[in-house]
Each structure stands twice: as structure tokens, then as C-alpha cells.
PDB file of C-alpha atoms in Angstrom:
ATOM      1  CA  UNK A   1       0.000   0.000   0.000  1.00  0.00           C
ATOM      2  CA  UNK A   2       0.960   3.676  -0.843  1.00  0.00           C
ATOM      3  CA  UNK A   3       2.901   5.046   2.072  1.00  0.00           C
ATOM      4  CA  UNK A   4       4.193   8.637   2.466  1.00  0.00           C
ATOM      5  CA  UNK A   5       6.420   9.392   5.887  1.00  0.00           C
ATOM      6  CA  UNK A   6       7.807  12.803   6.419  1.00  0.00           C
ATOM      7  CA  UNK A   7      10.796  13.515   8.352  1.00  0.00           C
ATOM      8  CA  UNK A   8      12.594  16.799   9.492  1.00  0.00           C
ATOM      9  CA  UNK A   9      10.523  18.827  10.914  1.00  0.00           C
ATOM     10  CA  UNK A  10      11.354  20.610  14.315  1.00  0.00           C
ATOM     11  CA  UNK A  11      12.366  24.245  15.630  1.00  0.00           C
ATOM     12  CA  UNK A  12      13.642  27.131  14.277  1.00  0.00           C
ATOM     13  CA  UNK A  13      14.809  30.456  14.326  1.00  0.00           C
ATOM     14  CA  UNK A  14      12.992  33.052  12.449  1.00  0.00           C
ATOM     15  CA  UNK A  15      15.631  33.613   9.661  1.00  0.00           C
ATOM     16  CA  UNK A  16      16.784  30.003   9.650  1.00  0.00           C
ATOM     17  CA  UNK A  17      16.423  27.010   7.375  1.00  0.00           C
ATOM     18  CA  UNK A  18      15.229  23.595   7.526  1.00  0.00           C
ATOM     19  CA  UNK A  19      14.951  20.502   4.779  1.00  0.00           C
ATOM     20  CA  UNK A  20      12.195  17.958   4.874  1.00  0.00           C
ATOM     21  CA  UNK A  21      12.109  14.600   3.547  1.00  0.00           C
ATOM     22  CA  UNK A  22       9.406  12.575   2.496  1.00  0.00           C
ATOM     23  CA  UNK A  23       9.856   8.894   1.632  1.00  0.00           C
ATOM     24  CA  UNK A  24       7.427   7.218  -0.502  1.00  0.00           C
ATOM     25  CA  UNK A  25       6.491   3.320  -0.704  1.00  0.00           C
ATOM     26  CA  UNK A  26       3.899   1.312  -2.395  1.00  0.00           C
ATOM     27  CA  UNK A  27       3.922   2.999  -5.723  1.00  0.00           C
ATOM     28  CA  UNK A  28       5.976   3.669  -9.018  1.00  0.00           C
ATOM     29  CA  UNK A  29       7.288   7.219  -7.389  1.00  0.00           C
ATOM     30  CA  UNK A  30       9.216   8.375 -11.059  1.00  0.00           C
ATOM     31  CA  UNK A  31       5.177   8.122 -12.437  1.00  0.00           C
ATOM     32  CA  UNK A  32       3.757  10.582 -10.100  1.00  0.00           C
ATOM     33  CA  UNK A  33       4.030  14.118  -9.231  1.00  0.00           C
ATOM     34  CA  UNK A  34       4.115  15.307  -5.728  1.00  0.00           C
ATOM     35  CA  UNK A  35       3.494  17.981  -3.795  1.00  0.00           C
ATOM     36  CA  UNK A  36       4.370  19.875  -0.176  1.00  0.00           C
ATOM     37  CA  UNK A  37       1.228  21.203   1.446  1.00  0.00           C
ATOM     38  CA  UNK A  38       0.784  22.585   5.304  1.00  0.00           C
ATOM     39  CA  UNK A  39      -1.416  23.069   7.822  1.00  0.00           C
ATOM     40  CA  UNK A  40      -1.172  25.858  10.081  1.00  0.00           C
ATOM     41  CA  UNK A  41      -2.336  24.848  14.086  1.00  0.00           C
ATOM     42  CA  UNK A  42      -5.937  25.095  13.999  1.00  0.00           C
ATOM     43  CA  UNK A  43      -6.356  26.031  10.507  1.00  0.00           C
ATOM     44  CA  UNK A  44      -7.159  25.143   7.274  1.00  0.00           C
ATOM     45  CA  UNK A  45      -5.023  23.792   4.366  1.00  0.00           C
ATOM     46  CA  UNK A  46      -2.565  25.536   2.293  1.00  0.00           C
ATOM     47  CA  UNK A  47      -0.979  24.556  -1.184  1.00  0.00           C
ATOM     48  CA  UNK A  48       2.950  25.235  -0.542  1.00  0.00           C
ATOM     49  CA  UNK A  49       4.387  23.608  -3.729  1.00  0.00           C
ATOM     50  CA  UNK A  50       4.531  20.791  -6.585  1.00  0.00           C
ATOM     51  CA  UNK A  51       7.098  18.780  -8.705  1.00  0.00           C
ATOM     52  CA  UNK A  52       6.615  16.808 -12.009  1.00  0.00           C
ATOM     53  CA  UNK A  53       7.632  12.924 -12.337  1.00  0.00           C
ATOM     54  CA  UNK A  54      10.698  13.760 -13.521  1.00  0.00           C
ATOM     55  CA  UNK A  55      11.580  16.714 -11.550  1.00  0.00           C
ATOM     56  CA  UNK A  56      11.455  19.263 -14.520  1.00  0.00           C
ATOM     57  CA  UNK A  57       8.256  21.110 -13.607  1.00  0.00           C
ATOM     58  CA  UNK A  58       7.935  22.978 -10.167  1.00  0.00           C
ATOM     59  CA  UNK A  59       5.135  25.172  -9.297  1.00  0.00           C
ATOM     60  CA  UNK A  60       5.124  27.144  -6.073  1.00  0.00           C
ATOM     61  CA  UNK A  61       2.353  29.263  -3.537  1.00  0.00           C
ATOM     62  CA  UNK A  62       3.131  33.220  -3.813  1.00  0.00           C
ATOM     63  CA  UNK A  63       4.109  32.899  -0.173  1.00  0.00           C
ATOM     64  CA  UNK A  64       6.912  30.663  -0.385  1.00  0.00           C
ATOM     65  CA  UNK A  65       8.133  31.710  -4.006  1.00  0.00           C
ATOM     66  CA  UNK A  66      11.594  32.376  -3.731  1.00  0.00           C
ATOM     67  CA  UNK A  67      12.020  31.258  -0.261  1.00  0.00           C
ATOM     68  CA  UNK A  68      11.283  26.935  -0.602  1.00  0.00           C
ATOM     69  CA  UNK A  69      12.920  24.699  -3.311  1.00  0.00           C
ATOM     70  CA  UNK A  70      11.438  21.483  -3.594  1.00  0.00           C
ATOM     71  CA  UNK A  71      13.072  18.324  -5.428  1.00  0.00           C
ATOM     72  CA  UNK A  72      12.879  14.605  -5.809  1.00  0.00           C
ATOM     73  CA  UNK A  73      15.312  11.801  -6.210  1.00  0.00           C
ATOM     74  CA  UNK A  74      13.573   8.984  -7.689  1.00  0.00           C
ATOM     75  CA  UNK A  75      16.812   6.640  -7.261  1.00  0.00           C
ATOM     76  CA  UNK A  76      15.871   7.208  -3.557  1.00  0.00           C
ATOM     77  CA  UNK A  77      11.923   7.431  -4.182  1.00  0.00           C
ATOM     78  CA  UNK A  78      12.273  10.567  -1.680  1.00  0.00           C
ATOM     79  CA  UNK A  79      10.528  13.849  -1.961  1.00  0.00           C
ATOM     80  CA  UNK A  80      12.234  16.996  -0.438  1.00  0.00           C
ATOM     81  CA  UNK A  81      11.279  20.898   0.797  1.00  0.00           C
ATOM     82  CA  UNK A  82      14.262  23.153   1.327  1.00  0.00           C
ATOM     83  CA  UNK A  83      12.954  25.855   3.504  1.00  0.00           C
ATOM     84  CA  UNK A  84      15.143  29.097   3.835  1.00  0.00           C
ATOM     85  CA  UNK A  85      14.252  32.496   5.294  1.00  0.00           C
ATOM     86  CA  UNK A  86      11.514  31.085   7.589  1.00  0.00           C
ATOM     87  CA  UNK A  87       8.879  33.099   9.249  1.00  0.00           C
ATOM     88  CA  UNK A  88       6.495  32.604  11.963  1.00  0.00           C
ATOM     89  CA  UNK A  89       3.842  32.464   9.521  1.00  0.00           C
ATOM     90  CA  UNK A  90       5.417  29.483   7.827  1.00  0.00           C
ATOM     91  CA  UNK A  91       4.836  26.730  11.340  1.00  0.00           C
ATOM     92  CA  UNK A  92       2.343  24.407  10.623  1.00  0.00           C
ATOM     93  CA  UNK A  93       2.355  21.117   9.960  1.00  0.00           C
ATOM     94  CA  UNK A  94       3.745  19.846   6.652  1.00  0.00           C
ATOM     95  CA  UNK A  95       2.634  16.901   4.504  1.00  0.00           C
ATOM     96  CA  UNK A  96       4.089  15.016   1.724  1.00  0.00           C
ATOM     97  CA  UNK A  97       0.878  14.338  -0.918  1.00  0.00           C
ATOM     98  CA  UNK A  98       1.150  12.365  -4.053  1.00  0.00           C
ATOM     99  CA  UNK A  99      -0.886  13.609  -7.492  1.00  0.00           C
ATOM    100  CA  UNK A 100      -3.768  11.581  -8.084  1.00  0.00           C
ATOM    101  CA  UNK A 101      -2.484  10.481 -11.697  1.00  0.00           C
ATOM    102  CA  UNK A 102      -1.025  12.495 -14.699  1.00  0.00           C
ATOM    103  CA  UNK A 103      -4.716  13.792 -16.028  1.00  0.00           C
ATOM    104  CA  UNK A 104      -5.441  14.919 -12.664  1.00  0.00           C
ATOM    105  CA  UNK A 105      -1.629  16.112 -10.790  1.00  0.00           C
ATOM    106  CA  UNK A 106      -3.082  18.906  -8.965  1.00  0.00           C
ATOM    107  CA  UNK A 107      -5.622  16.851  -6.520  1.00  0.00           C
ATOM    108  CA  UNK A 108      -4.291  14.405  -3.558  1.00  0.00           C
ATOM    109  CA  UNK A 109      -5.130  11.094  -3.669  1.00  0.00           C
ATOM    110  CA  UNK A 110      -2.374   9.875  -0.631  1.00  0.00           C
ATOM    111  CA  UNK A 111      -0.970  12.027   2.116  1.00  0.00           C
ATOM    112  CA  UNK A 112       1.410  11.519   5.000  1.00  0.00           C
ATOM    113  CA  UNK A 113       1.067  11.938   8.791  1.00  0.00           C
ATOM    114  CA  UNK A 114       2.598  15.005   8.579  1.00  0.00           C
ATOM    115  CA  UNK A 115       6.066  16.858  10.484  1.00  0.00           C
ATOM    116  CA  UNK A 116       5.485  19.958  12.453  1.00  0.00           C
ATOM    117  CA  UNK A 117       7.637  22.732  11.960  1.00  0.00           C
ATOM    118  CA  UNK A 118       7.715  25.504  14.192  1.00  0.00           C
ATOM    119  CA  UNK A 119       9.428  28.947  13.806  1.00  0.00           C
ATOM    120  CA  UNK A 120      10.059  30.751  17.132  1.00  0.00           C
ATOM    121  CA  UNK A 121      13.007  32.447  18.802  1.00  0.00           C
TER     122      UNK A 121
ATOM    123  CA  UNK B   1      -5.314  33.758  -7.241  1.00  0.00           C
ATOM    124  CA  UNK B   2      -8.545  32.388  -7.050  1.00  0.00           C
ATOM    125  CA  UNK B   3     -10.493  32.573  -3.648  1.00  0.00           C
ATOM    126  CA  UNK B   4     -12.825  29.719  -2.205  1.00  0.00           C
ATOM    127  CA  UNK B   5     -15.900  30.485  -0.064  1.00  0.00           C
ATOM    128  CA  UNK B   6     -17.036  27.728   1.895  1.00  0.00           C
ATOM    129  CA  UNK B   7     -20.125  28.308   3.923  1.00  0.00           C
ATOM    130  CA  UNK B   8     -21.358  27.204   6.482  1.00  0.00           C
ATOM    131  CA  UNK B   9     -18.112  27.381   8.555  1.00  0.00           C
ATOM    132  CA  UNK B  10     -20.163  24.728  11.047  1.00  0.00           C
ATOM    133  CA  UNK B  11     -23.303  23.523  11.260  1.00  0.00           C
ATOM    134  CA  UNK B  12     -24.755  20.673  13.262  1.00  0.00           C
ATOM    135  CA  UNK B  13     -26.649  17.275  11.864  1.00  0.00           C
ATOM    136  CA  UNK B  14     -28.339  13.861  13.152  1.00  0.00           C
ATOM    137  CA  UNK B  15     -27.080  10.859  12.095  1.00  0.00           C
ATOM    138  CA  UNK B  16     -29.286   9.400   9.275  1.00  0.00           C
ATOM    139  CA  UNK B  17     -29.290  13.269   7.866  1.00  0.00           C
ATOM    140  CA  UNK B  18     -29.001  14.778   4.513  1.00  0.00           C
ATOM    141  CA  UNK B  19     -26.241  17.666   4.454  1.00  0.00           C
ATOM    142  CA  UNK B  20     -24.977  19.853   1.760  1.00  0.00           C
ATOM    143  CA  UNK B  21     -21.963  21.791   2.144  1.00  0.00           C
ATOM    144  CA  UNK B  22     -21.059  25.110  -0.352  1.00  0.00           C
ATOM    145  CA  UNK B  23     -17.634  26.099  -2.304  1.00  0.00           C
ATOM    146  CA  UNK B  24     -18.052  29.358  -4.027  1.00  0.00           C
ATOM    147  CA  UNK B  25     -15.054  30.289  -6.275  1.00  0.00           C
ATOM    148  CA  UNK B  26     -14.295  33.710  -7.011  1.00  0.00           C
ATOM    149  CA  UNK B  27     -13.852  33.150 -10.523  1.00  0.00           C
ATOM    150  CA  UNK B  28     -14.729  30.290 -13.293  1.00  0.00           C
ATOM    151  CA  UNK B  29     -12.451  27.680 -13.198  1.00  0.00           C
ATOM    152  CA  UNK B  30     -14.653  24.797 -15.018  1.00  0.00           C
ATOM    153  CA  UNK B  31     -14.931  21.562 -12.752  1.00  0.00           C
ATOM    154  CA  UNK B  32     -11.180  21.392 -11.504  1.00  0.00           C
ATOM    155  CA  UNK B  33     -12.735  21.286  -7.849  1.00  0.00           C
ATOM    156  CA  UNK B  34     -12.183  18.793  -5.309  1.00  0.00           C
ATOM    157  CA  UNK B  35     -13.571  17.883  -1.924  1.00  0.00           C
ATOM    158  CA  UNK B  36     -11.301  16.556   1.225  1.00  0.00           C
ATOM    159  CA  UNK B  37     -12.302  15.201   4.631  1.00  0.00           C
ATOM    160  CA  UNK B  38      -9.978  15.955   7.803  1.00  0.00           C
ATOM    161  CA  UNK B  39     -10.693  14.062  10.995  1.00  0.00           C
ATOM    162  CA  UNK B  40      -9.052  15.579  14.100  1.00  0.00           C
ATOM    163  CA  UNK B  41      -5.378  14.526  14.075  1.00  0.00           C
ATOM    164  CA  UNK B  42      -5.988  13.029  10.611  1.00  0.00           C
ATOM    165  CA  UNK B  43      -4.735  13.768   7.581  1.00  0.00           C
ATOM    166  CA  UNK B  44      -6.899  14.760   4.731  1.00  0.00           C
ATOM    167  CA  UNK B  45      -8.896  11.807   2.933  1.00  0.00           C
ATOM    168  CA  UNK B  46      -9.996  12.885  -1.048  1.00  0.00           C
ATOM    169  CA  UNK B  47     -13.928  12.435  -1.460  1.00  0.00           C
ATOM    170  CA  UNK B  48     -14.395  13.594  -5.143  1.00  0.00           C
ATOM    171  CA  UNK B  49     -12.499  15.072  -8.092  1.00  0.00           C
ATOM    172  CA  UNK B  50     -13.253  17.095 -10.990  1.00  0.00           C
ATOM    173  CA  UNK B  51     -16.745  18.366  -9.116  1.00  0.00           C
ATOM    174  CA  UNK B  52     -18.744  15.293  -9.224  1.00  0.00           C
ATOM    175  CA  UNK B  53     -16.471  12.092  -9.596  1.00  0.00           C
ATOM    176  CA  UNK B  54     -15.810   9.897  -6.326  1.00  0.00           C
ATOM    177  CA  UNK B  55     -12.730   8.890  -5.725  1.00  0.00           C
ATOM    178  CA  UNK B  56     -12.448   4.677  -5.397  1.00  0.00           C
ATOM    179  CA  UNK B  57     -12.987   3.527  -1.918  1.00  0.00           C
ATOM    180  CA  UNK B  58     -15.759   6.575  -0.895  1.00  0.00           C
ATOM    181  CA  UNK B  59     -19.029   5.632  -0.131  1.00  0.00           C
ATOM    182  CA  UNK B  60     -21.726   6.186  -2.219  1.00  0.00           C
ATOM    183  CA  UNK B  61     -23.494   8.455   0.105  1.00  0.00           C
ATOM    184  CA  UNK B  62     -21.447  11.236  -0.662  1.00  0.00           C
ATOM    185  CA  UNK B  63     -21.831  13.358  -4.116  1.00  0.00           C
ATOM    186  CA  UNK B  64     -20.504  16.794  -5.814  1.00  0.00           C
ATOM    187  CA  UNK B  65     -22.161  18.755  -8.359  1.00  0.00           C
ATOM    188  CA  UNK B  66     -21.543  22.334 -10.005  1.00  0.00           C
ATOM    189  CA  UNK B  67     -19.208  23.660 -12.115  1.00  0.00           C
ATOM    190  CA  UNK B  68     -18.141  27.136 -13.203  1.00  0.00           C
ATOM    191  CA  UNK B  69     -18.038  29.066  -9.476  1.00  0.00           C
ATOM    192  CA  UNK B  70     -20.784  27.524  -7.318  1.00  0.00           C
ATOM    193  CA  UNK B  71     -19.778  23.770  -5.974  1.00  0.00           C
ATOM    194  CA  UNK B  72     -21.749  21.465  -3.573  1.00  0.00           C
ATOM    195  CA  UNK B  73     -20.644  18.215  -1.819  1.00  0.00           C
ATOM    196  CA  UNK B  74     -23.973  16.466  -0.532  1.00  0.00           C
ATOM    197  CA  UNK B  75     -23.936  13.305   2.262  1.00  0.00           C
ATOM    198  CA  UNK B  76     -27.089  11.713   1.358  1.00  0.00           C
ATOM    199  CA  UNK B  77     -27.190   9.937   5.186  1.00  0.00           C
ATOM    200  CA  UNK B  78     -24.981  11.260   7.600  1.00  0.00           C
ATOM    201  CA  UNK B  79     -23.049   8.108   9.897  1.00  0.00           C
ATOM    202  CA  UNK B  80     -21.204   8.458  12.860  1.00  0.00           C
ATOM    203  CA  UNK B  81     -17.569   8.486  11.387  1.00  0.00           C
ATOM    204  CA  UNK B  82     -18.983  11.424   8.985  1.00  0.00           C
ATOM    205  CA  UNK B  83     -18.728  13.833  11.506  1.00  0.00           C
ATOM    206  CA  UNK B  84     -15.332  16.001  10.597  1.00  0.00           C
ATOM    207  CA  UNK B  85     -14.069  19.379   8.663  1.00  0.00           C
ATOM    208  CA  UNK B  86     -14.828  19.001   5.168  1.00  0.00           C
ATOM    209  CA  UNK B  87     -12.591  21.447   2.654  1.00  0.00           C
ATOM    210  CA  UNK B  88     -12.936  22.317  -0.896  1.00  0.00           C
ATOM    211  CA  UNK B  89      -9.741  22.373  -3.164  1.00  0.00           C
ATOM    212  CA  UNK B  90      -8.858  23.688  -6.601  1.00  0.00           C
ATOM    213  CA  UNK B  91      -6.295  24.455  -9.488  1.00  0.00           C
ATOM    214  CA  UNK B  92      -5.720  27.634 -11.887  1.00  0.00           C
ATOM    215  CA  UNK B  93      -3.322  28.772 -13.558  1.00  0.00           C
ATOM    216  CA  UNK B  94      -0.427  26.546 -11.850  1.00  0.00           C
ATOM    217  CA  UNK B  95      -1.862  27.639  -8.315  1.00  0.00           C
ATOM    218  CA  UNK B  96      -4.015  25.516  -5.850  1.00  0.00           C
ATOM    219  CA  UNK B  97      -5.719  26.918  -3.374  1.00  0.00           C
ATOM    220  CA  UNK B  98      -8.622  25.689  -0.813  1.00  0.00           C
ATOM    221  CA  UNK B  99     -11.516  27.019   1.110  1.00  0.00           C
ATOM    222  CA  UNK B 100     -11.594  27.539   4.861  1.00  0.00           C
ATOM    223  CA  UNK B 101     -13.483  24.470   5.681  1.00  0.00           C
ATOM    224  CA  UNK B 102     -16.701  23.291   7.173  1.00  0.00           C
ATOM    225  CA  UNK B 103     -16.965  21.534  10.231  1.00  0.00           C
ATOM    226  CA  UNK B 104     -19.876  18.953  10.557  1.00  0.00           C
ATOM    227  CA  UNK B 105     -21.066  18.157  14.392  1.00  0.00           C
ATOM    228  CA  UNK B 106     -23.036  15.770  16.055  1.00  0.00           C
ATOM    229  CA  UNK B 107     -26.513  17.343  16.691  1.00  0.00           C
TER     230      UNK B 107
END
């Protein structure tokens, strides 16, 4: 069965950076795009970024545009989020989600649990 | 980018029920509209795609119609495990976005 665990998540400082991983299981990973998408505490969902199969298209929210690269390495079937320049606005919980199927790439048919990440001095 | 209206924020049903839950978008964007359900200390679960298709596995009881800007997700008979925050997704112009949820509660 499809399984997506994230990994990385923790405190930091207002400024600092942070990568999350994501490994995926129970699927052809290099067939499916993936995405990054977070949940604040006690809100609602928010789109943060996605990358094609093959890594060549990456789409990103305004409010991380510039600031969060994401990548893939389908050797390793592991999804990533490089996080630089982080706010306080940018803790919530973060979840690895895979693309329904290549018709459909920008719904979520599989998510993770999820890794918190908290920015706080 | 495009702005979903969900409404109600919360409302309250009985088990055995029929509830229908509203996604307004702010502009047209054709039937790329999705529906999600979020138990506490869950993650998200996809109901339907593309307005009205259900994804495999999801019971029959639950349905989407509309296209264009106005978007319903209907539960024909509410059941216990129901009861959680149900969100509205969708895609334009290489940006994703989703509504601020509904929360359906034991009455």
C-alpha cells in the first residue's frame, strides 16, 4: 500500500532554514508528481508547492516563491522541501501528498502523517 | 489567485441526515474542484475530483455537483464516522488553493 512518511521537521529560528524529507512506498514514485502542502495549528489547508515525475516542472504558492525549493530523487523514491528564510507564519504542519495520476496532478489522492515545523526564537 | 468560499463554517446534523456543504469560487475555473475530509489529528482523505467524480474507496453516500463558481458536496445519510471538517480544493493557472473548511457536528 501507498505510504508517504515525512521527516525533518522541528524548531527554528525566524531567519533560519530547515529541509524535509518525504519517503514514498507502495507505488511507481518516477510516475507521479508530488506535492508539499501545510497546515497551520488550527487552521485550514494551504498549497505550498509541486514537482513533475521527472523533476522538470515545479510550481510554487506566492508565499513561499523564492524562499522553498522542492526536489525529488527517484533513485531514492524521496521527496524533499528546502525551507530558507523562515517566518512565523510558515509553522504548521507539513505533509508530503502524491498527485492523483497524470490527467489529474493537482488533486491528492495519498498524504502523509505530517512533520510539524515551528518557527520561534 | 482564485479565492474559495465555503459556507457554512459549522453547522450541526443527526445521524441518518441529509447535508450539503457550499464552495463558491471567485472566478470560473470549469470543474477542476475537489472535496477533502480531515478528521481531528488526521490527515486529509480525497472524497471527489473534478466536481462530481468519487474517488475509489468513498461511499456512495457522498456526491458533488456544479461547475463554473458555485460547488456542492452532498452526504445523502450522515453516519457516525462522517462527523469532521470538510474542505474544498482547486487548481488555476499553476496555483491551488482551498476554502476555509466546514466543520460537521453531532446534533
Amino acid at each position: 500500500q501507498v505510504q508517504l512518511v515525512e521527516s525533518g521537521g522541528g524548531v527554528v529560528q525566524p531567519g533560519g532554514s530547515l529541509r524535509l524529507s518525504c519517503a514514498a512506498s507502495g507505488f511507481t514514485f518516477s510516475n507521479y508528481g508530488m506535492h508539499w502542502v501545510r497546515q497551520a495549528p488550527g487552521k485550514g489547508l494551504d498549497w505550498v508547492a509541486f514537482i513533475g515525475y521527472d523533476g522538470n516542472n515545479k510550481y510554487y504558492a506566492d508565499s513561499v516563491k523564492g524562499r522553498f525549493t522542492i526536489s525529488r530523487d527517484n533513485s531514492k523514491t524521496t521527496l524533499y522541501l528546502q525551507m530558507n528564510s523562515l517566518r512565523a507564519e510558515d509553522t504548521a504542519v507539513y505533509y508530503c501528498t502524491k498527485s492523483r495520476d497524470w490527467a489529474g496532478w493537482y488533486y491528492f489522492d495519498y498524504w502523509g502523517q505530517g512533520t510539524l515545523v515551528t518557527v520561534s526564537s | 489567485a482564485i479565492q474559495l468560499t465555503q459556507s457554512p463554517s459549522s453547522l450541526s446534523a443527526s445521524v441518518g441526515g441529509r447535508v450539503t456543504l457550499t464552495c463558491r469560487a471567485s472566478q470560473d475555473i470549469s470543474n477542476t474542484l475537489a472535496w477533502y475530509q480531515q478528521k481531528p489529528g488526521k490527515s486529509p482523505k480525497l472524497l471527489i475530483y473534478d466536481a462530481s467524480s468519487l474517488e475509489s474507496g468513498v461511499p456512495s453516500r457522498f456526491s458533488g455537483s456544479g461547475s463554473g463558481t458555485d460547488f456542492t458536496l452532498t452526504i445523502s445519510s450522515l453516519q457516525p464516522e462522517d462527523f469532521a471538517t470538510y474542505y474544498c480544493q482547486q487548481f488555476n493557472n499553476y496555483l491551488i488553493t482551498f476554502g476555509g473548511g466546514t466543520k460537521v457536528e453531532i446534533k
